[in-house]
Coordinates of C-alpha atoms in Angstrom, one line a residue:
M1 CA 85.3 147.8 111.3
N2 CA 82.7 147.4 114.3
V3 CA 82.1 143.6 114.5
H4 CA 78.7 144.8 115.9
N5 CA 77.5 146.0 112.8
K6 CA 78.7 143.0 110.6
P7 CA 78.8 139.4 111.1
G8 CA 82.5 138.2 110.7
V9 CA 84.3 135.0 110.2
L10 CA 86.4 132.8 112.5
I11 CA 89.0 131.0 110.4
L12 CA 90.1 127.9 112.2
E13 CA 93.6 126.9 111.1
G14 CA 95.6 129.6 109.4
H15 CA 97.9 127.7 107.1
I16 CA 97.7 128.1 103.2
Q17 CA 93.9 127.5 102.6
G18 CA 93.2 129.6 105.8
L19 CA 95.3 132.4 104.4
S20 CA 93.2 132.0 101.0
N21 CA 89.9 132.3 102.5
M22 CA 91.0 135.2 105.1
R23 CA 91.9 137.2 101.7
S24 CA 88.8 135.9 99.7
L25 CA 86.5 137.4 102.6
G26 CA 88.6 140.3 103.6
S27 CA 88.5 141.9 100.4
Y28 CA 84.8 142.3 100.7
E29 CA 85.4 144.3 104.3
I30 CA 84.1 141.3 106.0
P31 CA 85.7 141.1 109.7
V32 CA 88.1 138.0 109.8
W33 CA 89.7 136.4 112.7
V34 CA 92.1 133.6 112.6
I35 CA 92.5 130.9 115.6
D36 CA 94.9 128.2 115.7
T37 CA 96.9 126.4 118.2
K38 CA 100.0 128.0 117.3
K39 CA 101.4 131.1 115.4
C40 CA 100.6 130.7 111.5
I41 CA 101.1 132.6 108.4
A42 CA 97.4 134.0 108.1
M43 CA 97.6 136.0 111.3
H44 CA 100.3 138.3 109.2
S45 CA 97.9 139.0 106.5
K46 CA 96.6 142.6 106.4
F47 CA 93.1 141.3 106.4
C48 CA 93.4 139.6 109.7
S49 CA 91.7 141.6 112.5
K50 CA 92.7 139.7 115.2
F51 CA 94.6 136.3 116.2
L52 CA 93.8 134.0 118.9
T53 CA 95.5 130.6 120.1
C54 CA 93.4 128.0 121.0
P55 CA 93.5 124.3 122.5
P56 CA 93.9 121.4 120.0
F57 CA 91.1 121.1 117.4
D58 CA 90.1 117.5 118.4
S59 CA 89.8 118.3 122.2
D60 CA 86.5 119.3 124.0
R61 CA 88.6 122.5 125.5
F62 CA 88.3 123.6 121.7
V63 CA 84.8 123.7 121.8
I64 CA 84.5 125.6 125.2
Y65 CA 87.1 128.0 124.0
L66 CA 85.0 128.7 121.4
I67 CA 82.0 129.6 123.4
E68 CA 84.1 131.6 125.6
I69 CA 85.2 134.0 122.9
A70 CA 81.8 134.4 121.3
E71 CA 80.8 135.6 124.8
K72 CA 83.7 137.6 125.8
Y73 CA 84.2 139.5 122.3
K74 CA 80.5 139.3 121.4
L75 CA 80.9 137.5 118.0
E76 CA 77.2 136.3 118.0
N77 CA 76.5 134.9 114.6
W78 CA 79.8 134.8 113.2
L79 CA 80.8 132.0 110.6
L80 CA 83.2 129.2 111.9
L81 CA 85.0 128.4 108.8
P82 CA 87.5 125.2 109.3
S83 CA 90.4 124.4 107.4
N84 CA 91.6 121.4 109.4
D85 CA 90.0 118.0 109.5
H86 CA 90.2 117.9 113.2
A87 CA 88.5 121.3 113.7
A88 CA 85.6 120.4 111.1
Y89 CA 84.9 117.1 113.3
S90 CA 84.8 118.8 116.4
L91 CA 82.2 121.7 114.9
S92 CA 80.0 118.7 113.7
K93 CA 80.3 116.6 117.0
H94 CA 79.4 119.6 119.2
R95 CA 77.1 121.5 116.7
D96 CA 74.0 121.9 118.9
R97 CA 76.2 123.7 121.4
L98 CA 77.8 125.9 119.0
T99 CA 75.0 126.9 116.9
K100 CA 73.4 128.9 119.9
H101 CA 76.5 131.3 119.2
Y102 CA 77.8 131.1 115.5
K103 CA 77.0 130.0 112.3
L104 CA 78.0 126.7 110.9
I105 CA 78.5 125.6 107.4
T106 CA 80.1 122.3 108.5
P107 CA 77.8 119.1 108.1
E108 CA 75.9 117.2 110.8
L109 CA 77.5 114.7 112.4
S110 CA 75.9 111.7 110.7
V111 CA 77.2 112.8 107.3
M112 CA 80.5 113.8 108.7
D113 CA 81.0 110.2 110.0
D114 CA 80.1 108.8 106.5
I115 CA 83.2 111.0 105.3
Y116 CA 85.6 111.4 108.1
D117 CA 85.5 107.6 108.5
K118 CA 87.2 106.4 105.3
V119 CA 85.6 102.6 105.6
R120 CA 82.5 103.8 105.7
L121 CA 83.0 106.2 102.8
I122 CA 84.1 103.0 100.9
E123 CA 81.2 101.1 101.8
L124 CA 78.9 104.4 100.7
S125 CA 80.6 104.4 97.4
N126 CA 80.3 100.7 96.8
K127 CA 76.5 101.2 97.4
I128 CA 76.0 104.0 94.9
K129 CA 78.4 102.4 92.4
V130 CA 81.1 105.0 92.4
P131 CA 84.6 103.3 91.8
S132 CA 86.9 103.0 94.8
P133 CA 90.3 101.1 95.4
K134 CA 89.9 97.4 96.6
T135 CA 89.9 97.8 100.4
Y136 CA 90.9 95.4 103.2
H137 CA 90.2 95.4 106.9
F138 CA 92.3 93.8 109.3
S139 CA 91.5 93.4 113.1
S140 CA 95.0 91.6 113.9
T141 CA 98.4 91.0 112.7
D142 CA 97.5 87.4 111.8
E143 CA 99.9 86.4 108.9
N144 CA 97.1 84.0 107.3
K145 CA 94.7 86.8 106.9
L146 CA 97.1 88.5 104.5
E147 CA 97.1 85.6 102.1
N148 CA 94.8 86.8 99.5
V149 CA 95.9 90.5 99.4
K150 CA 97.1 91.8 96.0
Y151 CA 100.2 93.9 96.2
P152 CA 101.2 96.7 96.3
V153 CA 99.1 98.2 99.0
L154 CA 98.8 101.3 101.3
T155 CA 97.8 101.1 104.9
K156 CA 96.2 104.4 105.9
G157 CA 93.9 105.7 108.9
R158 CA 90.5 105.5 109.1
N159 CA 89.8 108.8 110.5
G160 CA 91.8 112.0 109.0
L161 CA 94.8 113.2 110.5
T162 CA 94.9 110.6 113.3
F163 CA 97.2 108.2 111.7
Y164 CA 99.6 110.8 110.4
K165 CA 100.1 112.1 114.0
K166 CA 100.8 108.7 115.4
I167 CA 102.8 107.1 112.6
K168 CA 104.4 110.3 111.0
K169 CA 103.4 109.4 107.4
K170 CA 100.2 109.7 105.4
A171 CA 100.4 106.0 104.5
L172 CA 102.6 102.9 104.5
I173 CA 103.3 101.0 101.4
S174 CA 103.9 97.4 101.1
H175 CA 105.1 95.4 97.9
D176 CA 104.8 92.0 99.7
K177 CA 103.0 90.2 102.6
S178 CA 106.3 90.3 104.7
T179 CA 106.3 94.2 104.5
L180 CA 102.6 94.5 105.3
Y181 CA 102.9 92.0 108.2
K182 CA 105.8 93.9 109.7
Q183 CA 104.1 97.4 109.2
L184 CA 100.9 96.2 110.9
K185 CA 102.7 95.2 113.8
F186 CA 104.6 98.5 113.9
V187 CA 101.2 100.2 113.7
K188 CA 99.6 98.2 116.5
K189 CA 102.4 99.5 118.7
N190 CA 101.0 102.9 118.1
M191 CA 97.2 102.7 117.7
P192 CA 94.7 99.8 117.5
I193 CA 94.8 98.4 113.9
E194 CA 91.0 98.4 113.8
E195 CA 91.4 102.2 113.4
T196 CA 93.1 101.6 109.9
F197 CA 92.6 100.1 106.6
T198 CA 94.6 98.6 103.8
Q199 CA 93.9 99.5 100.2
E200 CA 95.4 98.7 96.5
L201 CA 98.1 101.0 95.2
I202 CA 96.8 102.5 91.9
P203 CA 99.7 102.2 89.7
D204 CA 101.4 105.2 89.0
N205 CA 102.3 106.0 85.2
G206 CA 103.5 109.5 85.6
T207 CA 100.4 111.2 84.6
N208 CA 97.4 110.1 86.7
K209 CA 97.9 112.6 89.3
T210 CA 94.9 113.2 92.0
C211 CA 92.1 115.3 90.9
S212 CA 89.9 117.2 93.1
F213 CA 86.0 117.8 92.5
S214 CA 84.8 120.7 94.8
C215 CA 81.3 122.2 95.2
F216 CA 78.9 124.1 97.2
S217 CA 75.8 122.1 97.4
I218 CA 72.3 122.6 99.1
Q219 CA 70.6 119.2 100.6
G220 CA 72.5 117.0 98.0
E221 CA 72.0 119.4 94.9
I222 CA 75.4 121.1 93.5
Q223 CA 74.8 124.6 93.1
T224 CA 78.1 125.3 91.6
Y225 CA 81.3 123.1 91.3
W226 CA 85.0 123.3 90.2
M227 CA 87.7 120.7 89.3
G228 CA 91.5 120.8 89.7
K229 CA 94.4 118.3 89.3
K230 CA 97.6 118.3 91.5
L231 CA 100.4 118.4 89.0
R232 CA 103.1 118.0 91.6
E233 CA 103.2 117.3 95.4
H234 CA 105.2 116.8 98.5
P235 CA 106.0 114.4 99.5
L236 CA 106.4 113.1 95.9
S237 CA 104.0 110.6 96.3
F238 CA 100.4 110.5 98.2
G239 CA 101.2 114.3 99.1
T240 CA 99.7 117.9 98.9
A241 CA 100.0 120.0 96.1
T242 CA 102.8 122.0 95.2
L243 CA 101.6 122.7 91.5
A244 CA 97.9 122.3 90.3
K245 CA 95.8 123.5 87.6
S246 CA 92.0 123.8 86.8
I247 CA 90.3 121.2 84.6
H248 CA 87.1 119.3 83.7
S249 CA 85.9 115.8 83.5
K250 CA 82.3 114.7 82.9
E251 CA 83.2 111.3 84.3
I252 CA 84.2 112.8 87.7
L253 CA 81.3 115.3 87.8
S254 CA 78.8 112.4 87.3
Y255 CA 80.2 110.4 90.1
S256 CA 80.7 113.4 92.3
E257 CA 76.7 114.1 91.9
R258 CA 76.1 110.5 93.1
V259 CA 78.2 111.2 96.3
I260 CA 76.8 114.5 97.0
A261 CA 73.1 113.1 96.6
A262 CA 73.8 110.1 98.9
L263 CA 75.2 112.4 101.5
N264 CA 72.3 114.8 101.1
Y265 CA 75.2 117.1 101.7
T266 CA 75.2 121.0 102.4
G267 CA 78.2 123.2 102.3
I268 CA 81.5 123.2 100.8
C269 CA 83.0 119.8 99.7
E270 CA 86.2 118.5 98.2
I271 CA 86.3 115.0 96.7
E272 CA 89.4 113.4 95.6
F273 CA 89.8 110.8 92.5
L274 CA 92.8 109.2 91.0
K275 CA 92.4 107.6 87.4
D276 CA 93.5 104.0 87.4
P277 CA 95.5 103.3 84.4
R278 CA 94.9 99.7 84.3
D279 CA 91.1 100.4 83.1
S280 CA 91.3 104.3 82.7
T281 CA 88.5 104.6 85.6
Y282 CA 88.5 107.4 88.2
K283 CA 88.3 105.9 91.8
L284 CA 87.2 107.8 94.8
I285 CA 90.1 108.4 97.3
E286 CA 88.8 110.7 100.0
I287 CA 86.5 113.3 100.8
N288 CA 87.2 116.7 102.5
P289 CA 84.3 118.4 104.3
R290 CA 86.1 121.8 104.1
T291 CA 88.2 124.0 101.9
W292 CA 91.6 122.2 100.8
L293 CA 95.1 123.3 100.4
W294 CA 94.8 125.1 96.9
V295 CA 91.3 126.6 97.3
G296 CA 92.9 129.8 96.2
L297 CA 92.7 128.4 92.6
A298 CA 89.2 128.0 92.4
K299 CA 88.6 131.5 93.4
S300 CA 90.7 132.8 90.6
C301 CA 88.9 130.7 88.4
G302 CA 85.8 132.4 89.5
I303 CA 84.6 130.3 92.4
N304 CA 85.0 131.9 95.8
Y305 CA 83.9 129.2 98.2
A306 CA 84.6 131.1 101.3
K307 CA 82.1 134.3 100.1
I308 CA 79.7 131.8 99.1
A309 CA 79.6 130.1 102.6
Y310 CA 79.3 133.6 103.8
D311 CA 76.5 134.9 102.1
Y312 CA 74.5 131.5 102.5
V313 CA 74.4 131.4 106.3
N314 CA 73.5 135.3 106.2
N315 CA 70.7 134.9 103.9
I316 CA 72.5 137.0 101.2
P317 CA 71.4 136.0 97.5
I318 CA 73.8 134.0 95.6
D319 CA 74.2 134.1 92.1
F320 CA 75.9 130.7 91.7
P321 CA 78.6 130.5 88.9
K322 CA 77.8 128.0 86.3
E323 CA 81.1 128.2 84.6
Y324 CA 84.7 128.5 85.7
K325 CA 88.1 129.1 84.0
K326 CA 89.8 126.0 83.0
D327 CA 93.8 125.6 82.4
K328 CA 94.8 128.1 85.2
Y329 CA 97.9 127.1 87.4
W330 CA 98.5 127.7 91.1
F331 CA 101.7 127.0 93.1
N332 CA 103.3 127.1 96.6
P333 CA 106.7 129.0 95.4
F334 CA 108.6 127.4 98.1
T335 CA 107.5 123.6 98.0
Y336 CA 107.3 123.9 94.1
W337 CA 111.3 124.6 94.0
I338 CA 112.1 122.2 96.7
Y339 CA 110.3 119.3 95.4
S340 CA 110.9 120.0 91.9
I341 CA 114.6 119.8 92.3
K342 CA 114.3 116.7 94.5
G343 CA 111.9 115.3 91.9
L344 CA 114.6 115.9 89.1
L345 CA 117.4 114.4 91.3
V346 CA 115.6 111.1 92.0
N347 CA 114.1 110.8 88.3
K348 CA 110.7 111.3 89.7
L349 CA 110.2 114.2 87.5
S350 CA 111.7 115.0 83.9
F351 CA 113.4 117.9 82.7
R352 CA 110.6 118.2 79.8
L353 CA 107.8 118.5 82.3
F354 CA 109.9 120.8 84.5
F355 CA 110.5 123.3 81.8
K356 CA 107.0 122.9 80.5
T357 CA 105.6 124.4 83.5
L358 CA 108.5 126.6 84.6
F359 CA 107.4 129.8 82.7
I360 CA 103.6 129.5 82.5
Q361 CA 101.4 132.0 84.8
K362 CA 100.9 130.6 88.1
D363 CA 98.8 132.2 90.9
N364 CA 101.0 132.5 94.0
A365 CA 99.8 130.8 97.0
L366 CA 101.7 133.1 99.5
F367 CA 102.7 136.2 97.7
V368 CA 99.7 138.6 96.7
R369 CA 99.7 142.1 95.6
G370 CA 99.4 144.2 98.7
D371 CA 99.4 141.4 101.2
S372 CA 103.1 140.0 101.0
K373 CA 104.0 139.9 104.7
P374 CA 102.5 136.0 104.9
G375 CA 104.8 135.0 102.2
F376 CA 107.8 136.6 103.8
M377 CA 106.9 135.0 107.2
Y378 CA 106.6 131.4 105.8
L379 CA 110.0 131.8 104.3
L380 CA 111.5 132.9 107.7
N381 CA 109.6 130.0 109.2
I382 CA 109.8 127.2 106.7
F383 CA 111.5 124.6 108.7
K384 CA 109.5 125.2 111.7
I385 CA 106.2 125.1 109.7
Y386 CA 106.9 121.7 108.1
K387 CA 108.5 120.2 111.4
N388 CA 105.1 121.0 113.3
R389 CA 102.9 119.8 110.5

């Protein structure tokens, strides 16, 4: 297809969610390219018209690169669709420069900062009376300041992927003062403590898995929404989904409406909640101002976020879905098996739950009829993929 006849989309990062978005758009004959810092599975999709490698998503060189390829390949008015936190933040930070060449669905920097900085997000949630875990802020490793902490707690990064890249874990868990003190000392060697926060660990009763509320909104008004729940994840705690299903919760919807309105949010947004078994209340965990790993499940339930975003920026009339299918399942076939077996071996997964979901129909994140090559390439490179992530 001639790119001059129809504006296309640049997928920024081609992991599973990027692949899903590519398929969602390519099936409508929309030109789709993928840009990543390294080879990715989305580049092998039949819907990928071109693959390009780029500088790190959180560097100024990345933005310069986007402008250069817009001019080189005449990509004026193409949509930039990020699948990565750093890429999303870079788009917001350099929004004025990029909108001279591209169309963006990423929120403005003032909104992004309230989301990207988890401490500011917690402050916002407190203001609008949306429950969140009790949070502590430390500026030093002074043991005296750890006296009033109620354990167990998690120490995490205030800003997206930065903590994971420097500490090599999504979070550090402490069950007592001594452990927290040692972990804060370890963190200080790798990054400023001020760039982290410590939060109470919501007890895991085996059923209170992370729930996701996603929506497309315009100036704080939700136009369409979808909800899902992680059933299994990797690693076995605080991880990404290996098995998920679509759900609905009036409580989550009510809280999410407050958040979206307070942010005056426009675009795609995913809000994560975790139910606290101590008071049966859903508590806000984080917000992703982009599509998430299992966005393909939302599409199969009737909410195609990538296509909605494309239509919105191109002024194409949208009939926003008011309903979606519940109790549909999604899985990553490789991580599903690996971490299900691991869960069984360490008694984190019961054989009853394992067999309960074994034979139900599940959407496959990688293998899709007519576009199976990405799945095979994922299998061939599975160890390299998880070494680099």
